[in-house]
mmCIF file of C-alpha atoms in Angstrom:
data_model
loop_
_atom_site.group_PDB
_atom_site.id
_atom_site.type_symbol
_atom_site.label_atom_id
_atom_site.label_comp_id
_atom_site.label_asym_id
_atom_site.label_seq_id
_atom_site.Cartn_x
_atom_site.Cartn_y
_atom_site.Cartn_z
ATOM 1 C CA UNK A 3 -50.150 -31.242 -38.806
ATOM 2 C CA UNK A 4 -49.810 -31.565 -42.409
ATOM 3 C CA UNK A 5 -52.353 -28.413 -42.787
ATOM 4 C CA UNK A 6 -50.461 -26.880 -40.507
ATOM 5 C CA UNK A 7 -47.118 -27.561 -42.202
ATOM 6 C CA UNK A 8 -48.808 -26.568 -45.655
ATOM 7 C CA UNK A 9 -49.506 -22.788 -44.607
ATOM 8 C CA UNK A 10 -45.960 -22.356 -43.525
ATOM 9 C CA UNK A 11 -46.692 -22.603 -39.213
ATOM 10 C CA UNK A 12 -44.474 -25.507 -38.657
ATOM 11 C CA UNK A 13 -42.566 -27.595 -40.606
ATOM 12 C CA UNK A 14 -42.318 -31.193 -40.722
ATOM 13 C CA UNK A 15 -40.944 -34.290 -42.423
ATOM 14 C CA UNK A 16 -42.634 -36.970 -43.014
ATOM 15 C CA UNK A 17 -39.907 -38.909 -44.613
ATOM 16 C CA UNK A 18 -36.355 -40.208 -43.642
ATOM 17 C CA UNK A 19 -35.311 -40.980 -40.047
ATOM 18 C CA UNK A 20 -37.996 -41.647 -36.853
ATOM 19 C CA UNK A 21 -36.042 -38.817 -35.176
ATOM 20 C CA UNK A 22 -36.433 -36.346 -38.072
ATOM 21 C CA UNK A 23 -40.318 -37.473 -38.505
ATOM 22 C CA UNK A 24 -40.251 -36.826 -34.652
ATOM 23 C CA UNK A 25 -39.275 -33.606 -35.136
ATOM 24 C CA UNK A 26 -41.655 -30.477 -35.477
ATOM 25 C CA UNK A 27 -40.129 -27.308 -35.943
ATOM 26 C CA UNK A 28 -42.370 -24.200 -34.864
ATOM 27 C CA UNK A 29 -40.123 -21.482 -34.889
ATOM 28 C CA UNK A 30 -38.579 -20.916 -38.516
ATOM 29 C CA UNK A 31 -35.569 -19.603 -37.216
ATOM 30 C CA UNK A 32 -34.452 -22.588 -35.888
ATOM 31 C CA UNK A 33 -34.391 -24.052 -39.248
ATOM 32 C CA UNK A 34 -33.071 -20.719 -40.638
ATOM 33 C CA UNK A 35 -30.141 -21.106 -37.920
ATOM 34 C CA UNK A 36 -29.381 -24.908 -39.136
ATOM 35 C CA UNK A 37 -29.008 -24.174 -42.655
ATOM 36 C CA UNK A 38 -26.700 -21.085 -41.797
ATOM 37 C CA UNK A 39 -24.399 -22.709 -39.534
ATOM 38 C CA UNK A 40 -22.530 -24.557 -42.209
ATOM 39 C CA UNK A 41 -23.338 -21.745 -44.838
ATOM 40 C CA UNK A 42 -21.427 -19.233 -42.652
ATOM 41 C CA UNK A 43 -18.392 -21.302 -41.859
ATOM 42 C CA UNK A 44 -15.859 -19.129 -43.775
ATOM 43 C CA UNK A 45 -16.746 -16.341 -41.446
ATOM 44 C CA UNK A 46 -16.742 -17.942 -38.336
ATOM 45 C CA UNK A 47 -13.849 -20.432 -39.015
ATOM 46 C CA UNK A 48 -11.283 -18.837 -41.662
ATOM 47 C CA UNK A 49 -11.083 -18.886 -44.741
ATOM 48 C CA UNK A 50 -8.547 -21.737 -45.154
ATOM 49 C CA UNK A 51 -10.964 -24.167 -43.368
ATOM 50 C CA UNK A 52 -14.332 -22.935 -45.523
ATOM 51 C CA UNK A 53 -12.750 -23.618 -48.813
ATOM 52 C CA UNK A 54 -12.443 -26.991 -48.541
ATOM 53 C CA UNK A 55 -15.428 -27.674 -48.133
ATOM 54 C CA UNK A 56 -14.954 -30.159 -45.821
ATOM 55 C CA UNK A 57 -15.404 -30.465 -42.041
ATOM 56 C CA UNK A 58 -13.909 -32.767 -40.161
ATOM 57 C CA UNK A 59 -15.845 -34.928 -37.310
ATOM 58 C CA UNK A 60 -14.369 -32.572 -34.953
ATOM 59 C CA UNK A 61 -15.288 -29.627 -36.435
ATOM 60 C CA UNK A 62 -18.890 -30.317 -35.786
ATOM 61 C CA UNK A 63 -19.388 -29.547 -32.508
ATOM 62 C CA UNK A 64 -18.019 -26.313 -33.157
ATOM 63 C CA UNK A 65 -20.146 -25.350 -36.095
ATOM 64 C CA UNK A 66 -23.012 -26.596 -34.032
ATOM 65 C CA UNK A 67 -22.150 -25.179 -30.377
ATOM 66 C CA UNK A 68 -25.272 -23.402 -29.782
ATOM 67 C CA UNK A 69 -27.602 -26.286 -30.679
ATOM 68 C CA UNK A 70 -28.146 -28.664 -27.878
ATOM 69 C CA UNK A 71 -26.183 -32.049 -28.672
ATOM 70 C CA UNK A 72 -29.499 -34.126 -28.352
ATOM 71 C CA UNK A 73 -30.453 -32.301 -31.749
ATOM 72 C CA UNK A 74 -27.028 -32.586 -33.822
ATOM 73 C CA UNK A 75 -27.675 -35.705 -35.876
ATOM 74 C CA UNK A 76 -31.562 -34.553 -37.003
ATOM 75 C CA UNK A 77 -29.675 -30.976 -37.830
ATOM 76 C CA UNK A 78 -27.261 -32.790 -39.972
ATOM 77 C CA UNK A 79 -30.276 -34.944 -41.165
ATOM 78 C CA UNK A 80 -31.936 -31.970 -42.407
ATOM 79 C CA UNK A 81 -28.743 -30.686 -43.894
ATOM 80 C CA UNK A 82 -28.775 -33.582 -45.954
ATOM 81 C CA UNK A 83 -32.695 -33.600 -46.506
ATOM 82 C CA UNK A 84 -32.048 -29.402 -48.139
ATOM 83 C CA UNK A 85 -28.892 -30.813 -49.901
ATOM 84 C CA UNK A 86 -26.865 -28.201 -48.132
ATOM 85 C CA UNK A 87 -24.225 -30.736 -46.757
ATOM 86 C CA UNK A 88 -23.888 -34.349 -46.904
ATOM 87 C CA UNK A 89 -22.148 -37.387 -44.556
ATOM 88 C CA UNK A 90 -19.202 -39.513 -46.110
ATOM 89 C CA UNK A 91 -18.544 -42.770 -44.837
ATOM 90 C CA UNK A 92 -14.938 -41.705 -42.908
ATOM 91 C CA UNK A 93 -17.459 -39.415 -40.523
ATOM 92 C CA UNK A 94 -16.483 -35.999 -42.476
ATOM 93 C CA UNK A 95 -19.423 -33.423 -43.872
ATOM 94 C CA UNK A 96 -18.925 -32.366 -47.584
ATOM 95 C CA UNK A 97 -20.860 -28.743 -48.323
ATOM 96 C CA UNK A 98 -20.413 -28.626 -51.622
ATOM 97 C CA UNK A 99 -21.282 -24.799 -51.844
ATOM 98 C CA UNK A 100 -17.490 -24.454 -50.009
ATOM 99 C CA UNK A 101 -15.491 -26.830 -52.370
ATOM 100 C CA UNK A 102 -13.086 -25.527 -54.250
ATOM 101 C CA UNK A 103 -14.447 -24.162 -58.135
ATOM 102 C CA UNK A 104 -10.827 -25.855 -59.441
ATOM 103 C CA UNK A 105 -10.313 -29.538 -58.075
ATOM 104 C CA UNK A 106 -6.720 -29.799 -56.100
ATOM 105 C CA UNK A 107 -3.629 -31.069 -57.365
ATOM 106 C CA UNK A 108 -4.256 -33.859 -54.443
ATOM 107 C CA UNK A 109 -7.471 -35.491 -52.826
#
C-alpha cells in the first residue's frame, strides 16, 4: 500500500484515528470533493454565512449532504489532517481561509 500510495494510486494515512488509517481512498476525487466542500461554502451557502468562517454543528450535514454519514467524521478528520478546517471544543468547525481579514468588534 505504501508503494501504492507513493506513486499517487491511492492515498492513505498512516497516522491519526483507526478510522482514518482504515480508510483508503482510490478515487482522487473523492478527496478532491472533501477538501472543496468547505472551500466552496460562500457559494453554496451565502455570503453572510462563508465569512465567518465558522460553521455551526448544524451546518455540517449540509455542507456534507452528498457524502454518506458513515464517512463524515474521517472527512472532517482529513480536513483537519490538510489544515483546511479544524474542530473547537463547543462542536463548531473553524476554516480559517473564511474568517474575516479584520477581527470583529465582538467574538
Amino acid at each position: 500500500a505504501r508503494f501504492l500510495h507513493q506513486v499517487g494510486v491511492i492515498c492513505y494515512f498512516d497516522n491519526g484515528s483507526e478510522a482514518l488509517r482504515q480508510m483508503v481512498i482510490v478515487d482522487p476525487q473523492f478527496l478532491a470533493d472533501a477538501m472543496s466542500s468547505v472551500i466552496t461554502i460562500r457559494h453554496r451557502f451565502g455570503q453572510e454565512q462563508a465569512t465567518a468562517g465558522i460553521l455551526q454543528p448544524s451546518d455540517l450535514p449540509h455542507v456534507w449532504a452528498k457524502f454518506p454519514p458513515e464517512t463524515r467524521d474521517v472527512i472532517m478528520e482529513l480536513l483537519e489532517t490538510f489544515e483546511i478546517a479544524f474542530k473547537v471544543p463547543i462542536g463548531a468547525v473553524i476554516i480559517p481561509s473564511l474568517l474575516p481579514e479584520q477581527q470583529p468588534a465582538e467574538l
